[in-house]
Tab-separated table of C-alpha atoms in Angstrom:
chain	number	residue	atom	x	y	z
F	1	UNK	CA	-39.592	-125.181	-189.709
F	2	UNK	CA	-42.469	-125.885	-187.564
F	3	UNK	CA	-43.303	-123.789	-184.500
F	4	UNK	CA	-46.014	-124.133	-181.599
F	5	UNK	CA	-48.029	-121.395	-180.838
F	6	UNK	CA	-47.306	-120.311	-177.146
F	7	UNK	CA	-50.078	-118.086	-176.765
F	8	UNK	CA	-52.654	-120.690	-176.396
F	9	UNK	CA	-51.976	-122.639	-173.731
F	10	UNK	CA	-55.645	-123.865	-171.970
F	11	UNK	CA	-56.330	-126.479	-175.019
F	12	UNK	CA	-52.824	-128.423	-173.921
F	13	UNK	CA	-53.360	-127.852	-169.813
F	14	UNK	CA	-56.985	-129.444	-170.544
F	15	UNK	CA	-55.510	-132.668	-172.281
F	16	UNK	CA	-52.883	-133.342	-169.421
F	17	UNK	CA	-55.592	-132.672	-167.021
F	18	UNK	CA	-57.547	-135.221	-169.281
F	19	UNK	CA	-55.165	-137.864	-169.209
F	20	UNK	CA	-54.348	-138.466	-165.202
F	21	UNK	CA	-58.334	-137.980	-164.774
F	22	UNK	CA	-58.844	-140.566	-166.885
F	23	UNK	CA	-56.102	-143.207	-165.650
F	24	UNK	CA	-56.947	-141.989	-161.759
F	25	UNK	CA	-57.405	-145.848	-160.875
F	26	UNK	CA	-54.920	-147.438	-162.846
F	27	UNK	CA	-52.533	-145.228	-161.657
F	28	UNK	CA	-53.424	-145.794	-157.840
F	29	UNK	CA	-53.816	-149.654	-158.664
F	30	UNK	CA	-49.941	-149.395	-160.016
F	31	UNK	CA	-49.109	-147.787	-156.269
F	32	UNK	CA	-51.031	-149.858	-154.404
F	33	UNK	CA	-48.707	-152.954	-155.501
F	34	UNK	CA	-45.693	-151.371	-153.435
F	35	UNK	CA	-47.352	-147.701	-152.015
F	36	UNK	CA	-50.169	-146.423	-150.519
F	37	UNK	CA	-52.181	-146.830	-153.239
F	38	UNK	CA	-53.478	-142.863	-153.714
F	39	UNK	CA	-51.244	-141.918	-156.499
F	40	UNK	CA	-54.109	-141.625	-158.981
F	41	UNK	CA	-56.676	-140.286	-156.388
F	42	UNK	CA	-54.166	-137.868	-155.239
F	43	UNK	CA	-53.078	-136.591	-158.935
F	44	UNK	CA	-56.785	-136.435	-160.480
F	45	UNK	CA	-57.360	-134.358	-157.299
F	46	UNK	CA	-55.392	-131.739	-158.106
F	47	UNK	CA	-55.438	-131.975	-162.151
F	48	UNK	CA	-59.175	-131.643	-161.721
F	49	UNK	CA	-58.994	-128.635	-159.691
F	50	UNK	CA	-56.862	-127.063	-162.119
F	51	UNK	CA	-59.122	-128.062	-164.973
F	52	UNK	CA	-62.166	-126.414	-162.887
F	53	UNK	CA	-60.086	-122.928	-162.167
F	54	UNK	CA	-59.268	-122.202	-165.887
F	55	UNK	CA	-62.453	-122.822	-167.423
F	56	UNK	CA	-63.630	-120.580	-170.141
F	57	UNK	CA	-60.147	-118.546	-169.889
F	58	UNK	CA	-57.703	-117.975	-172.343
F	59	UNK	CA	-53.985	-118.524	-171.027
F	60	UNK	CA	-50.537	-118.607	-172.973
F	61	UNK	CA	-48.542	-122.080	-171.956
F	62	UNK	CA	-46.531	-120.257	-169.197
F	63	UNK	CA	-49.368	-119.173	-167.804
F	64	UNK	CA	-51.223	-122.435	-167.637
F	65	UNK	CA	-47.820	-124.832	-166.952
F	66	UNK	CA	-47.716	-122.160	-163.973
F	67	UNK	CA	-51.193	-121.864	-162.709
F	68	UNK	CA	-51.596	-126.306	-162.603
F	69	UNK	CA	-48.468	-126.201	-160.447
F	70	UNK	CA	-49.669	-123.949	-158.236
F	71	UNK	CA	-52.618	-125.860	-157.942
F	72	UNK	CA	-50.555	-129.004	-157.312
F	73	UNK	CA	-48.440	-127.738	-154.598
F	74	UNK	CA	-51.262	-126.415	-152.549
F	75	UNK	CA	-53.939	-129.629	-153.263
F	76	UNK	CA	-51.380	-133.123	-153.652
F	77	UNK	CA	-50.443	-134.627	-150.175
F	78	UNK	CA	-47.004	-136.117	-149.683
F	79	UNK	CA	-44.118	-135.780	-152.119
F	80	UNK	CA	-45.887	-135.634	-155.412
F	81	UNK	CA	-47.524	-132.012	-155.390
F	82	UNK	CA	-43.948	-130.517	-154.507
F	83	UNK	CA	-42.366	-132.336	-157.123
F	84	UNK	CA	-44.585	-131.860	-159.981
F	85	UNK	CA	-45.115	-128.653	-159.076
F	86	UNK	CA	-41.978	-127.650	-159.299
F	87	UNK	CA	-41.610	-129.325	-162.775
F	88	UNK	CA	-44.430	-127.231	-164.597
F	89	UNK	CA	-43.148	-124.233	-162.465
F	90	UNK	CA	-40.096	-124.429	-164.316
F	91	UNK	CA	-41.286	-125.173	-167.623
F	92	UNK	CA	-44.009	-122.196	-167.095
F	93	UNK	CA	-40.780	-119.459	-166.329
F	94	UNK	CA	-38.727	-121.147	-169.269
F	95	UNK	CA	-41.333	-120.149	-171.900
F	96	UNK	CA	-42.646	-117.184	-170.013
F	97	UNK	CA	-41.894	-114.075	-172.495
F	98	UNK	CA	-42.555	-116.538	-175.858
F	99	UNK	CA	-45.241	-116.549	-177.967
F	100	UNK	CA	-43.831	-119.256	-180.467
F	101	UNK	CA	-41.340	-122.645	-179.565
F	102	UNK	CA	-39.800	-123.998	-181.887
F	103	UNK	CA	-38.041	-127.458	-181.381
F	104	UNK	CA	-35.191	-126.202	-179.486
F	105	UNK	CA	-37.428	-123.666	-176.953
F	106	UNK	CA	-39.277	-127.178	-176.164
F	107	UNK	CA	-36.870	-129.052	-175.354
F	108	UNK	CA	-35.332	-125.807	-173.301
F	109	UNK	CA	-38.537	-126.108	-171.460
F	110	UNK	CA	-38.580	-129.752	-170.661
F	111	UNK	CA	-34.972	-129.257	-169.288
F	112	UNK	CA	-35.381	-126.076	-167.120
F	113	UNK	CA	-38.341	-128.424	-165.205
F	114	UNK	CA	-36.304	-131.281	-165.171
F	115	UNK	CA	-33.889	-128.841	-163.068
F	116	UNK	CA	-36.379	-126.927	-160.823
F	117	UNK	CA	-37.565	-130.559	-159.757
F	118	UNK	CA	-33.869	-131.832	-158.859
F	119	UNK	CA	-33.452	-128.386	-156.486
F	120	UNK	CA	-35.564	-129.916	-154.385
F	121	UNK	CA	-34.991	-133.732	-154.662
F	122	UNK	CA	-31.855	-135.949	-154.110
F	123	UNK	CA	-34.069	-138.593	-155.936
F	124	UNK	CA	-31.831	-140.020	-158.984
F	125	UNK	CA	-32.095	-142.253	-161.963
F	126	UNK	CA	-31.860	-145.452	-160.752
F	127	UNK	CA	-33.895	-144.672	-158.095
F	128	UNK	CA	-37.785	-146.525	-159.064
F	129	UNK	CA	-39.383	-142.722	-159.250
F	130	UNK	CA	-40.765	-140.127	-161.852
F	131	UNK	CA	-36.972	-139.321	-162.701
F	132	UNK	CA	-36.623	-142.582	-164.253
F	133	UNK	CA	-39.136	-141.663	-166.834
F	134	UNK	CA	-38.177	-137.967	-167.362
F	135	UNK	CA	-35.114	-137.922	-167.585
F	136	UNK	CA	-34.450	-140.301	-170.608
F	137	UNK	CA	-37.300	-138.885	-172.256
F	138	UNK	CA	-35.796	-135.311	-172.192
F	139	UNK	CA	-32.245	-137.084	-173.245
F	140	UNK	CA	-33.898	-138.202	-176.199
F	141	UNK	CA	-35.407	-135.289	-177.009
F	142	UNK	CA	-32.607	-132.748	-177.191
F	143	UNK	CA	-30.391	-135.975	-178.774
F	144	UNK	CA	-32.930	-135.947	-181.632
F	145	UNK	CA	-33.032	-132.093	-181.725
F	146	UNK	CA	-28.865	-132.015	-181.876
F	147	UNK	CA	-29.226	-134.264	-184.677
F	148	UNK	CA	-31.116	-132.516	-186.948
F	149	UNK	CA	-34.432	-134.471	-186.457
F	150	UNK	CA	-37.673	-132.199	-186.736
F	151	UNK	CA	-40.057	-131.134	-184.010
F	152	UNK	CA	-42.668	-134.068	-185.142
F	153	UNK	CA	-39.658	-136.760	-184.822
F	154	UNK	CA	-38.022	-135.118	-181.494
F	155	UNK	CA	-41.476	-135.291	-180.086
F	156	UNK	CA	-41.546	-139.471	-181.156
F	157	UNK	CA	-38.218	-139.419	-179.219
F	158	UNK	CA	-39.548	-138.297	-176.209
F	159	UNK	CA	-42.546	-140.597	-176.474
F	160	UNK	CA	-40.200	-143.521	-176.934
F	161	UNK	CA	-37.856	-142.243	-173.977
F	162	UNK	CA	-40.821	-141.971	-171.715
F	163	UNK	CA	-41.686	-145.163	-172.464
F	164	UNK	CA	-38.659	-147.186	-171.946
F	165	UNK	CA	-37.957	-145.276	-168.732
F	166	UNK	CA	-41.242	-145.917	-167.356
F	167	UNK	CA	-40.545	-149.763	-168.356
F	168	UNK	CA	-37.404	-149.329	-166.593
F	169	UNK	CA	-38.475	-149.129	-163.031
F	170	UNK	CA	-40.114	-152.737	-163.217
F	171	UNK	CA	-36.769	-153.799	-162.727
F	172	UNK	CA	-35.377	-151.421	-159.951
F	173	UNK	CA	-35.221	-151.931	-156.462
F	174	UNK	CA	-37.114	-148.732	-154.785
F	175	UNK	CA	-34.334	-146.473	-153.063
F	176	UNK	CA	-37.102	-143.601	-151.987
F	177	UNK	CA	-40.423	-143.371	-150.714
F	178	UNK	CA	-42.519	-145.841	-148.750
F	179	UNK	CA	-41.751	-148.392	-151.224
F	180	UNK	CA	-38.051	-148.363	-150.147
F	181	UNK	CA	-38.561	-150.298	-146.948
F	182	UNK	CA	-39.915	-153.508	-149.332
F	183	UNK	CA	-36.109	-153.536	-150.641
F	184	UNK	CA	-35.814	-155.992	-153.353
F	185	UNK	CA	-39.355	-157.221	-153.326
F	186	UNK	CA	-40.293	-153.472	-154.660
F	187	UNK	CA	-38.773	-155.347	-157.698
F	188	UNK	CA	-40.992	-156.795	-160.302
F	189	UNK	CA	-43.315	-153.565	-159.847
F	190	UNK	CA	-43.867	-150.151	-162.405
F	191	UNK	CA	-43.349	-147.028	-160.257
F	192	UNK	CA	-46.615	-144.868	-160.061
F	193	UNK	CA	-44.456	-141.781	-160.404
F	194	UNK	CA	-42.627	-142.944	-163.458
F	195	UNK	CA	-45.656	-144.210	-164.627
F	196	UNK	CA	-47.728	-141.140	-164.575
F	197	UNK	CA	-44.560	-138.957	-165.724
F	198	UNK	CA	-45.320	-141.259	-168.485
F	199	UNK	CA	-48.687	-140.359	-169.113
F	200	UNK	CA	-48.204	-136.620	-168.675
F	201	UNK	CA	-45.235	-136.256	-171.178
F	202	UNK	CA	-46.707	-138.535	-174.153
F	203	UNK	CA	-49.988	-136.675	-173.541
F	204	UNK	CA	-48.137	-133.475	-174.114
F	205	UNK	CA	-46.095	-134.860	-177.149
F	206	UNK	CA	-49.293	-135.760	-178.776
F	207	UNK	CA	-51.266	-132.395	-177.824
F	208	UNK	CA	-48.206	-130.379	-179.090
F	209	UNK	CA	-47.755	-132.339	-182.304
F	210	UNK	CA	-51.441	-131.708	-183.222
F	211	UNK	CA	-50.834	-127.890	-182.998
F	212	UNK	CA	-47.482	-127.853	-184.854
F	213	UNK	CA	-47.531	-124.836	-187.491
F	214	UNK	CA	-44.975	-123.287	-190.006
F	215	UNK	CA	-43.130	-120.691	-189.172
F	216	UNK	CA	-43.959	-117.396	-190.379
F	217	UNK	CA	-41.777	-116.194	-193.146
């Protein structure tokens, strides 16, 4: 059985910080079709500042998942530093007193942010938004996991769920946000949320499958 470590946390933080810094103007290009157009500005804002603040330190994952949502909810404007927030808040508590996860601790994680981020949304699935992306992705996951698929092929599920619910919302009609009040010409258009939801999950697939381990005896 293959385990990640827990205690190191930083090198995983640093490639999801990575990742939205790096696509900070396709993702606000993707917005700017149907939104304000500062998705990406707004997201490498805060992902950079979180990058900055744990320089040099060594954190466990809980302690990293919490300190970038902290950083989130007091640096991203309008709905998206609440909501992320929120999501790494809960996946920081989930794996708070564990050193190692195996496959089903993961997906454990993924789910108790999935639920900290719908206490303080009505958003659905269905609804052109982030939830469109992680919410199939986790589905896959843990359907994989129940099905006796290892961590490296549960991980590939939730790469391929993220995927096809990101791909998803370029057929939805936006039903929150300022990209509601286009109504069915919102259609045709990726969500920036779902898109970068996207981003953040395959990133941490990939950065967790690097670090898989065995088990100890």
């Amino acid at each position: 059985m293959q385990v990640l470590d827990a205690t190191q946390g930083r090198d995983i933080l640093e490639e999801l910080v990575e990742v939205i810094v790096d696509n900070r103007q396709y993702l606000s290009d993707v917005d700017g079709a149907i939104g304000d157009g500062d998705h990406g500005i707004n997201m490498a804002k805060g992902f950079r500042l979180c990058g900055e603040s744990v320089a040099g330190q060594s954190l466990s994952l809980s302690k990293a998942l919490g300190t970038l949502a902290t950083t989130l909810m007091g640096s991203i404007g309008g709905s998206m530093g609440p909501l992320y927030g929120s999501l790494f808040m809960g996946m920081a508590k989930s794996v708070k007193d564990k050193n190692v996860l195996d496959a089903k601790d993961f997906g454990d994680m993924l789910a108790d942010g999935r639920e900290a981020l719908e206490q303080i949304s009505d958003a659905k699935v269905g609804d052109k938004c982030l939830l469109d992306t992680l919410v199939p992705a986790i589905e896959r996951y843990r359907d994989a996991v129940e099905g006796g698929d290892d961590f490296p092929h549960a991980l590939q599920a939730l790469r391929n769920g993220a995927q096809d619910g990101r791909d998803s919302t370029l057929d939805l009609e936006a039903k929150i946000g300022r990209a509601a009040r286009l109504g069915e010409r919102s259609r045709g258009h990726l969500d920036a949320g779902a898109v970068s939801c996207c981003l953040l999950l395959t990133r941490l697939a990939d950065s967790t499958e690097r670090r898989l381990e065995k088990a100890a005896a």
